[in-house]
Short mmCIF file of C-alpha atoms in Angstrom, two decimals:
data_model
loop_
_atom_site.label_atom_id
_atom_site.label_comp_id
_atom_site.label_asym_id
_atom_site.label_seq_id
_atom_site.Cartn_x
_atom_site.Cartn_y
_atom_site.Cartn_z
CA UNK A 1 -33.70 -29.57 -27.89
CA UNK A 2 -32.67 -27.28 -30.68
CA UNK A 3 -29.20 -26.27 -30.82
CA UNK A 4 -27.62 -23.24 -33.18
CA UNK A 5 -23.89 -23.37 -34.12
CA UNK A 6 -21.37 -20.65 -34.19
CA UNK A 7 -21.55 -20.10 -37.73
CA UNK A 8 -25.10 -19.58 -38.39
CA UNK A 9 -24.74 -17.06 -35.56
CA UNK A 10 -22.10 -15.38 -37.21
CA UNK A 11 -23.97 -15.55 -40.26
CA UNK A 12 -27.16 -13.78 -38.58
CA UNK A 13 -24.96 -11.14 -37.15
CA UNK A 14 -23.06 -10.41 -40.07
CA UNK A 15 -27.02 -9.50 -41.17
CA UNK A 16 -27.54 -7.38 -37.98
CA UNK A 17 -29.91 -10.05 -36.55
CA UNK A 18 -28.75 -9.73 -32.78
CA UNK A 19 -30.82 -12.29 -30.74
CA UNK A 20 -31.62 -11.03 -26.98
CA UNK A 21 -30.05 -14.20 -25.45
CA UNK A 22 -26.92 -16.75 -26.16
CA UNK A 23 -26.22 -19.42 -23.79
CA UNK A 24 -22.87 -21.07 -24.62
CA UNK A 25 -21.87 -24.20 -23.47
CA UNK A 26 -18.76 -26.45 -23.75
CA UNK A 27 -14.95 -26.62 -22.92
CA UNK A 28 -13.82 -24.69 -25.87
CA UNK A 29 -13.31 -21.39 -24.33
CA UNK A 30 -11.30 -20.27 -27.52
CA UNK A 31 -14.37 -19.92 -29.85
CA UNK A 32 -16.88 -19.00 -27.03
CA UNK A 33 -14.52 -16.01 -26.58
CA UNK A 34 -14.18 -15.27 -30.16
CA UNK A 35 -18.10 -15.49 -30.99
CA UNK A 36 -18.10 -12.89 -27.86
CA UNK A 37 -16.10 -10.63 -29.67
CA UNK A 38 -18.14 -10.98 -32.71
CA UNK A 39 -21.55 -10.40 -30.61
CA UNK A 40 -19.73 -7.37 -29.10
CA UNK A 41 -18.39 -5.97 -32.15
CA UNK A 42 -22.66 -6.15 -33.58
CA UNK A 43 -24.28 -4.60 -30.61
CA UNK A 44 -21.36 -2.09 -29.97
CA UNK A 45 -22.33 -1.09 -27.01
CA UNK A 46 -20.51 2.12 -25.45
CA UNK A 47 -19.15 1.95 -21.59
CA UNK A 48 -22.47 3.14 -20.12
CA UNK A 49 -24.50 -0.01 -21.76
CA UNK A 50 -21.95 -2.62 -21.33
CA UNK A 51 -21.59 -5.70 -18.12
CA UNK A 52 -19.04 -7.76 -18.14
CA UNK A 53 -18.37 -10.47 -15.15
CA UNK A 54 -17.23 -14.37 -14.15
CA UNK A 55 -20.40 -15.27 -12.15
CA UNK A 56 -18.67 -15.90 -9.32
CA UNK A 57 -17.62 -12.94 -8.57
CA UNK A 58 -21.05 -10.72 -10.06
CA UNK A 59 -23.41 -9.38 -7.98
CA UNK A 60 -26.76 -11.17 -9.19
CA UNK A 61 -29.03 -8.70 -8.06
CA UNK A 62 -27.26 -6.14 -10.70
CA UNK A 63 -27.32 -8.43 -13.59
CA UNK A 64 -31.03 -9.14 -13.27
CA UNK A 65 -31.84 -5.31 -12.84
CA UNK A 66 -29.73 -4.20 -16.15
CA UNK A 67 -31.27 -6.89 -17.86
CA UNK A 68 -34.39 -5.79 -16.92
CA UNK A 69 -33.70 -2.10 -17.37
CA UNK A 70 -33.77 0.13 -20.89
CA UNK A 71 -30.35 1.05 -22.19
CA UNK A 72 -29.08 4.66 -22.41
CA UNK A 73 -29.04 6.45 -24.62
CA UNK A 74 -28.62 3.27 -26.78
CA UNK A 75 -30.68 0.91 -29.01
CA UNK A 76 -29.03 -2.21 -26.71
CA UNK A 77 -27.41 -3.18 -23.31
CA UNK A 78 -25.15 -5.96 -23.51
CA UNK A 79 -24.76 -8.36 -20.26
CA UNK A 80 -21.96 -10.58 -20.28
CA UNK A 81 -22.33 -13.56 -17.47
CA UNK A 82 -19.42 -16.24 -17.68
CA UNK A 83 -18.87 -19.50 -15.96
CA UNK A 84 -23.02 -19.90 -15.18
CA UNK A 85 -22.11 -23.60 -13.76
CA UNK A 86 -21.07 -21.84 -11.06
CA UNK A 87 -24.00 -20.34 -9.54
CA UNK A 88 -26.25 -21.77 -6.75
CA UNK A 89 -29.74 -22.87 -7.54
CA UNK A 90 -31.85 -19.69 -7.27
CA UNK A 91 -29.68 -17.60 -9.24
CA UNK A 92 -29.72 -19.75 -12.08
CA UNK A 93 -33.19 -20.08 -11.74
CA UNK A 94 -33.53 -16.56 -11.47
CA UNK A 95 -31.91 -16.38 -15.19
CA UNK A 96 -34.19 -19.57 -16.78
CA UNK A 97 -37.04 -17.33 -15.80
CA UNK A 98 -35.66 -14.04 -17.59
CA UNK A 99 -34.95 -16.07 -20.32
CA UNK A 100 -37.97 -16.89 -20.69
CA UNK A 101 -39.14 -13.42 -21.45
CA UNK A 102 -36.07 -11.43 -22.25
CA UNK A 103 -36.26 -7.72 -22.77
CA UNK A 104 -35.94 -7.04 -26.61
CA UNK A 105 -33.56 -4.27 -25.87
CA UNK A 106 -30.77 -6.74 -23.98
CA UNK A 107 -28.31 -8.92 -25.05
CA UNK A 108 -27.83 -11.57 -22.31
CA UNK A 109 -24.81 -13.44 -23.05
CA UNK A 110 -24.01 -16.75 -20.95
CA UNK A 111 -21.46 -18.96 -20.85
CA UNK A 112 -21.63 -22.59 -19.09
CA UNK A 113 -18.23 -24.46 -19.30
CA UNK A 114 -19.07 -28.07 -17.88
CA UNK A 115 -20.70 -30.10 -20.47
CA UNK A 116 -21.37 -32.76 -18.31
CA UNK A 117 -23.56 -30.61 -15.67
CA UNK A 118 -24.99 -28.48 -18.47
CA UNK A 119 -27.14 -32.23 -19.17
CA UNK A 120 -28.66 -31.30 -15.77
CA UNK A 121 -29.82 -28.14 -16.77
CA UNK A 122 -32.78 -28.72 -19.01
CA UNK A 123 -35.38 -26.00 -18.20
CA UNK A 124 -32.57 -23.34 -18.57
CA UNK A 125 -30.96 -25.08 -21.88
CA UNK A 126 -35.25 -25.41 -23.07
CA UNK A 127 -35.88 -21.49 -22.46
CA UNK A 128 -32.24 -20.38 -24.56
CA UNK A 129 -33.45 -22.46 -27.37
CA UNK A 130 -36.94 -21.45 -27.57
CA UNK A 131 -35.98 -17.48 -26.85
CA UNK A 132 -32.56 -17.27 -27.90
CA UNK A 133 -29.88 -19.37 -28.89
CA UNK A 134 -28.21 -22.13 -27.51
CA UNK A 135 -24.51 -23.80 -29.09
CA UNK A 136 -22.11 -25.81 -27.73
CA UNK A 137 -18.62 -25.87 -27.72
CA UNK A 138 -17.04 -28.85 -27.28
CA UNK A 139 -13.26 -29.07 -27.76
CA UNK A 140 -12.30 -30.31 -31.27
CA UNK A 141 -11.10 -33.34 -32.44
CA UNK A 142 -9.58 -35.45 -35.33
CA UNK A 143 -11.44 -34.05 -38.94
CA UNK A 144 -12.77 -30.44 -36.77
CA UNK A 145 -9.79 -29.64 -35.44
CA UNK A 146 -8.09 -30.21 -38.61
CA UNK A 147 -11.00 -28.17 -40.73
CA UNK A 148 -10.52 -25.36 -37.91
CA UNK A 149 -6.91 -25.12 -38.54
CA UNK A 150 -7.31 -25.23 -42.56
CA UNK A 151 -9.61 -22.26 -42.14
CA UNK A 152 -7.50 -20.97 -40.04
CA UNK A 153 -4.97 -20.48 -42.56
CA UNK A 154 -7.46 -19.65 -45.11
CA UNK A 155 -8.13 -16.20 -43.31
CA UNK A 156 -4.41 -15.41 -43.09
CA UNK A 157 -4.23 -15.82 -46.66
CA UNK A 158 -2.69 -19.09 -46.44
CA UNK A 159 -3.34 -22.58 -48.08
CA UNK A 160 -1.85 -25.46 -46.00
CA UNK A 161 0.02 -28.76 -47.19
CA UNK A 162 -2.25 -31.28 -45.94
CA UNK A 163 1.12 -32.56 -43.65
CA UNK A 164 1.23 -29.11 -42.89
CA UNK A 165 -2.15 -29.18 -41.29
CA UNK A 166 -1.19 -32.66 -39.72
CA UNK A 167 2.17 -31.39 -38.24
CA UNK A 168 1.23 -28.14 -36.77
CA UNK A 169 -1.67 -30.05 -34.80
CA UNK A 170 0.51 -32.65 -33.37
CA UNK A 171 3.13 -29.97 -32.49
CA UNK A 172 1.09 -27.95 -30.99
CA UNK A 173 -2.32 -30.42 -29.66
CA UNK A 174 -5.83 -28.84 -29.65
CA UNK A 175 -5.04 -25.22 -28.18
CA UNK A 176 -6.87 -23.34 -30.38
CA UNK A 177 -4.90 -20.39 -28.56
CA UNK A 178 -1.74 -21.59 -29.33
CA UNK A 179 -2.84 -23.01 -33.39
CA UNK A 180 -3.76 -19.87 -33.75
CA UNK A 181 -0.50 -17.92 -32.63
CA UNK A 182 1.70 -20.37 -34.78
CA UNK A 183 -0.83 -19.85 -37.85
CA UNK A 184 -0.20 -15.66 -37.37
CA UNK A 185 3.63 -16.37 -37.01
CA UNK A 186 3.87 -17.95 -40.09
CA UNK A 187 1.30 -15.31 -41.87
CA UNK A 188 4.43 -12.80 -41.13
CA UNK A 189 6.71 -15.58 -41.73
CA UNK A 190 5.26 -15.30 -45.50
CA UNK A 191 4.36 -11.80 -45.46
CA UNK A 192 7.18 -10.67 -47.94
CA UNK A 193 6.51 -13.86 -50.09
CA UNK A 194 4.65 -14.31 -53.38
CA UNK A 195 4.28 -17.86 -52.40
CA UNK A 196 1.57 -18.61 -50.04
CA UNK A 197 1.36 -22.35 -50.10
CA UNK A 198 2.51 -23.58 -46.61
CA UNK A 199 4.70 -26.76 -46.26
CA UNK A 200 5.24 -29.10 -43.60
CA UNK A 201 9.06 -28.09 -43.38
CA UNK A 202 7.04 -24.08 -43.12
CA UNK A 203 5.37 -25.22 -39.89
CA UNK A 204 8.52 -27.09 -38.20
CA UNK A 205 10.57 -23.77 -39.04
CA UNK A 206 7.60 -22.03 -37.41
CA UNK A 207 7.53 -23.84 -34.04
CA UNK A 208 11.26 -24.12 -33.24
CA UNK A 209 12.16 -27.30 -35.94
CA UNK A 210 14.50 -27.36 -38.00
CA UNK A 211 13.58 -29.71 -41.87
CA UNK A 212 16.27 -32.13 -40.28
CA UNK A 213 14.83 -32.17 -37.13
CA UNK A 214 11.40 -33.61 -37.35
CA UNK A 215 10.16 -33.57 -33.52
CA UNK A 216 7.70 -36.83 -34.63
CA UNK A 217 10.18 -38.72 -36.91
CA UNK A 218 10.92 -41.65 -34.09
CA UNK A 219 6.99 -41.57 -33.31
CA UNK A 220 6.21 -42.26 -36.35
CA UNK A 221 8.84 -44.57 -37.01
CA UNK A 222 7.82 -46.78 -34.00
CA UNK A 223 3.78 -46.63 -34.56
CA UNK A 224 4.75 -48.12 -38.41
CA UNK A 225 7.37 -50.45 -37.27
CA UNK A 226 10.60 -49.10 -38.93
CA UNK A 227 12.93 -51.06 -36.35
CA UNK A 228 15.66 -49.35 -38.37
CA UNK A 229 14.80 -45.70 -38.16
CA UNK A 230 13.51 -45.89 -34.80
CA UNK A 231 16.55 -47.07 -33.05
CA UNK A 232 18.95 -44.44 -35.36
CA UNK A 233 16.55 -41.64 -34.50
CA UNK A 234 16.63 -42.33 -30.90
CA UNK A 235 20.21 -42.70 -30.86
CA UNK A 236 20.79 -39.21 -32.92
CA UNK A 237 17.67 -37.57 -30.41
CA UNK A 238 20.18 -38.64 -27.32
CA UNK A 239 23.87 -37.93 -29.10
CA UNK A 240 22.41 -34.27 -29.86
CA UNK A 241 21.47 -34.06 -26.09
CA UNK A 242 17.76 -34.53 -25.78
CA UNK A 243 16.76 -35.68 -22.50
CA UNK A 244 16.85 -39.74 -22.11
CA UNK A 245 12.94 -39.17 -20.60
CA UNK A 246 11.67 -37.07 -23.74
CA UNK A 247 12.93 -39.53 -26.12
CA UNK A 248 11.35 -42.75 -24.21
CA UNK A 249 7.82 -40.30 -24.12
CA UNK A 250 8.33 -39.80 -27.82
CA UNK A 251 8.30 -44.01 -27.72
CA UNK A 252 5.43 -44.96 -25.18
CA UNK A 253 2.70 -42.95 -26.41
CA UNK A 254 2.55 -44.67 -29.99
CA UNK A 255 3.23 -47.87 -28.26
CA UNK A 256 0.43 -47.22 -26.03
CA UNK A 257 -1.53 -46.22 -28.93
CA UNK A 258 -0.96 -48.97 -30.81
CA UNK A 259 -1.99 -51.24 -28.35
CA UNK A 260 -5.16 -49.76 -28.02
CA UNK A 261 -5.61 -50.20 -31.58
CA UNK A 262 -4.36 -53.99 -31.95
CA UNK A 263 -6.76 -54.74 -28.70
CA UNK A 264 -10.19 -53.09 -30.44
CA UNK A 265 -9.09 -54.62 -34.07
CA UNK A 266 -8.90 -58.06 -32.44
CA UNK A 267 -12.32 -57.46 -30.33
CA UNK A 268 -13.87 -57.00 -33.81
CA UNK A 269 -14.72 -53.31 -33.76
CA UNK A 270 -14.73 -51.65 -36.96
CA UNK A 271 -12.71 -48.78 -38.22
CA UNK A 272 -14.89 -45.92 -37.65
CA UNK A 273 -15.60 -47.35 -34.22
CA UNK A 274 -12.19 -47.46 -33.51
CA UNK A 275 -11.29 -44.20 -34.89
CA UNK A 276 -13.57 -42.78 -32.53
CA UNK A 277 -12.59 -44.96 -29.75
CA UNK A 278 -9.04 -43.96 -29.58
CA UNK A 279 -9.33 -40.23 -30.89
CA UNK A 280 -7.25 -40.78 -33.75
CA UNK A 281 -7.19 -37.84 -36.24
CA UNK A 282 -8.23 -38.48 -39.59
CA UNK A 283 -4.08 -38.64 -40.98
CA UNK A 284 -3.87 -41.61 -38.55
CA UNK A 285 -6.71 -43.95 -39.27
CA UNK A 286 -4.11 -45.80 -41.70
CA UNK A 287 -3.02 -47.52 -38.62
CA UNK A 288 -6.03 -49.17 -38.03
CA UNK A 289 -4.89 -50.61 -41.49
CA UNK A 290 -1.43 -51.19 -40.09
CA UNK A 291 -2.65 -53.19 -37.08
CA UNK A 292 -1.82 -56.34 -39.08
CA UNK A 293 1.71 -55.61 -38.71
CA UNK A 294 1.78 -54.79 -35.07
CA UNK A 295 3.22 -56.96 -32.38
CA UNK A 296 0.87 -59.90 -30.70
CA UNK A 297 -0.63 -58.41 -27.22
CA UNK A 298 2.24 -60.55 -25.32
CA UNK A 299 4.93 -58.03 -26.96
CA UNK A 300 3.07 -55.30 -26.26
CA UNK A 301 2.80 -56.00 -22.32
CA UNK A 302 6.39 -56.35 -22.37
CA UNK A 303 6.87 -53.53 -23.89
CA UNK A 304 5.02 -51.68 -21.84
CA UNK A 305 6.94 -53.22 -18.76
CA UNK A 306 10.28 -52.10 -20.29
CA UNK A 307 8.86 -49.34 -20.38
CA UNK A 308 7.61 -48.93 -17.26
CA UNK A 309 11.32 -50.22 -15.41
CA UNK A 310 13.34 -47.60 -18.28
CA UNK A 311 11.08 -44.77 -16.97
CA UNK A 312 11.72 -45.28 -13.03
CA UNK A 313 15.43 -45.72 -13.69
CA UNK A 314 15.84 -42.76 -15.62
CA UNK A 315 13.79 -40.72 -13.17
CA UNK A 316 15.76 -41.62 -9.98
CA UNK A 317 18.65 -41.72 -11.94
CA UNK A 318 19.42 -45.44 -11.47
CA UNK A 319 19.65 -45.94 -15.38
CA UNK A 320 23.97 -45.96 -15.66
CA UNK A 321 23.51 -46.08 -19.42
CA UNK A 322 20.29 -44.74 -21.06
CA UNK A 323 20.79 -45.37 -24.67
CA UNK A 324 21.04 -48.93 -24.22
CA UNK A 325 17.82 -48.81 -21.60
CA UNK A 326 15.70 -47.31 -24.55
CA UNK A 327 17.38 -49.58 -27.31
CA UNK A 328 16.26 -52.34 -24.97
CA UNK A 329 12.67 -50.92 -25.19
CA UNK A 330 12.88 -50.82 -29.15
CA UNK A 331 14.30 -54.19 -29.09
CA UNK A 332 11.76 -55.86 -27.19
CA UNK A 333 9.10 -53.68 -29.46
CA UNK A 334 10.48 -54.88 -32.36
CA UNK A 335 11.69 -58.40 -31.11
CA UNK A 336 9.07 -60.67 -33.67
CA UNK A 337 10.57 -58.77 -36.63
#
């Protein structure tokens, strides 16, 4: 079925072409909101023409009759209706079939935040995309996420260091939210500067790092097998008085990573496939080319064991000397090399 996208809705509003429906599905409540805001801002609608409400708490009988009913005093009515997924049957039915022949002088706005059950709902997802419009949201990943954040910057005025883009997304993970508080941060970080260009040692400054202390420096050390660097930057996370748990999670998640990687390059999959498969960003499909120098499966398992034993210790504080229980787990990373 026919499916719009946020930005040639922007791009029709930024025309004044204001469609009377917009069914929104996804996770992503971060750009759902926004494109909201944006529908908002192009109907402006003053406090007599406006409904807001989560459906689970609206009366449905009063959404249907304002949809139904002639603004005041107004060329439009706006109705907002969030978290549709959670309605019964008849009530969403009740929608489908206003949908279906909308009143030119509302703007029904709905938002559906289970992608999953939104497959289920064909005759309502048919009528938005035949009346109105109908996007989806999904949560970004790898190459989106990091085109989101680029553009990100771009509106603050700001052009990115491609690490820059790369650190400031593993820092902070896909919260658009929270990218997009660090990105204003370092807008005023900047504000006074002729200099716009953003570095990677920019965004560590940003979120709390200092240049010398790199929060992904042993990551990356372990998922490209620097035995060297991993076991002095574990040593130096623990002598400045990071927690013995943090550093081994700083260990286990490339390791896990990188087993999921050796195990699909040795099934045969190809890169792309893989990429995919284990939701690498786009900066980290150069260890699919790295694979070759990873540890044989058998390494890996014990590894992962080590791992496993160095955890439990260190949580029931059994461990009597945790730098030499996470050396141990670099060791036996590292042991073929």
């Amino acid at each position: 079925m026919p499916k719009t996208t946020a930005a040639k809705i922007n791009q029709a509003l930024s025309k004044g072409n204001i469609s009377p429906v917009y069914v929104l599905t996804g996770e992503d409540l971060f750009r759902k909101k926004e494109l909201i805001d944006r529908i908002k801002a192009a109907v402006h609608p003053d406090d007599f023409n406006i409904y807001s409400s989560s459906a689970d708490k609206a009366d449905m009988g009063e959404v249907l009759a304002l949809t139904n009913t002639a603004p005041v005093f107004s060329d439009k009515r706006l109705v907002i209706l969030t978290g549709i997924e959670k309605l019964r049957k008849d009530p969403k039915e009740a929608l489908q079939h206003y949908i279906e022949n909308p009143l030119d002088t509302t703007v029904l706005v709905l938002t559906h935040n289970d992608s999953k059950k939104f497959k289920t709902e064909k005759a309502l997802a048919a009528a938005a995309a035949e009346h109105g419009e109908l996007a989806n949201f999904d949560e970004l990943k790898r190459e989106e996420l990091a085109m989101w954040v680029t553009a990100r910057f771009k509106e603050q005025g700001l052009t990115p260091a491609f690490d820059a883009v790369e650190t400031l997304c593993e820092a902070v993970g896909a919260d658009l939210n929270a990218l997009s508080q660090e990105i204003e941060k370092l807008a005023l970080y900047t504000a006074t500067r002729d200099n716009k260009n953003i570095s990677k040692e920019d965004v560590l400054g940003g979120v709390g790092f200092s240049k010398e202390e790199n929060p992904f420096e042993l990551s990356n050390a372990v998922q490209y097998m620097n035995k060297n660097k991993a076991i002095s930057m574990a040593e130096k996370l623990l002598s400045s008085g990071e927690e013995p748990v943090g550093v081994l999670s700083k260990i286990s998640y490339p390791v896990l990573k990188m087993a999921r990687i050796k195990r699909m390059v040795n099934a045969g999959m190809t890169p792309s496939e893989i990429s995919r498969a284990a939701g690498l960003m786009f900066w980290e499909n150069s260890l699919i080319n790295n694979a070759r120098n990873f540890p044989s499966e058998e390494v890996f398992l014990k590894t992962l064991d080590r791992i496993i034993e160095a955890d439990k210790a260190l949580k029931t504080s059994t461990a009597s000397d945790p730098k030499t229980l996470i050396k141990g787990v670099l060791m036996t990373l590292f042991s073929a090399r």
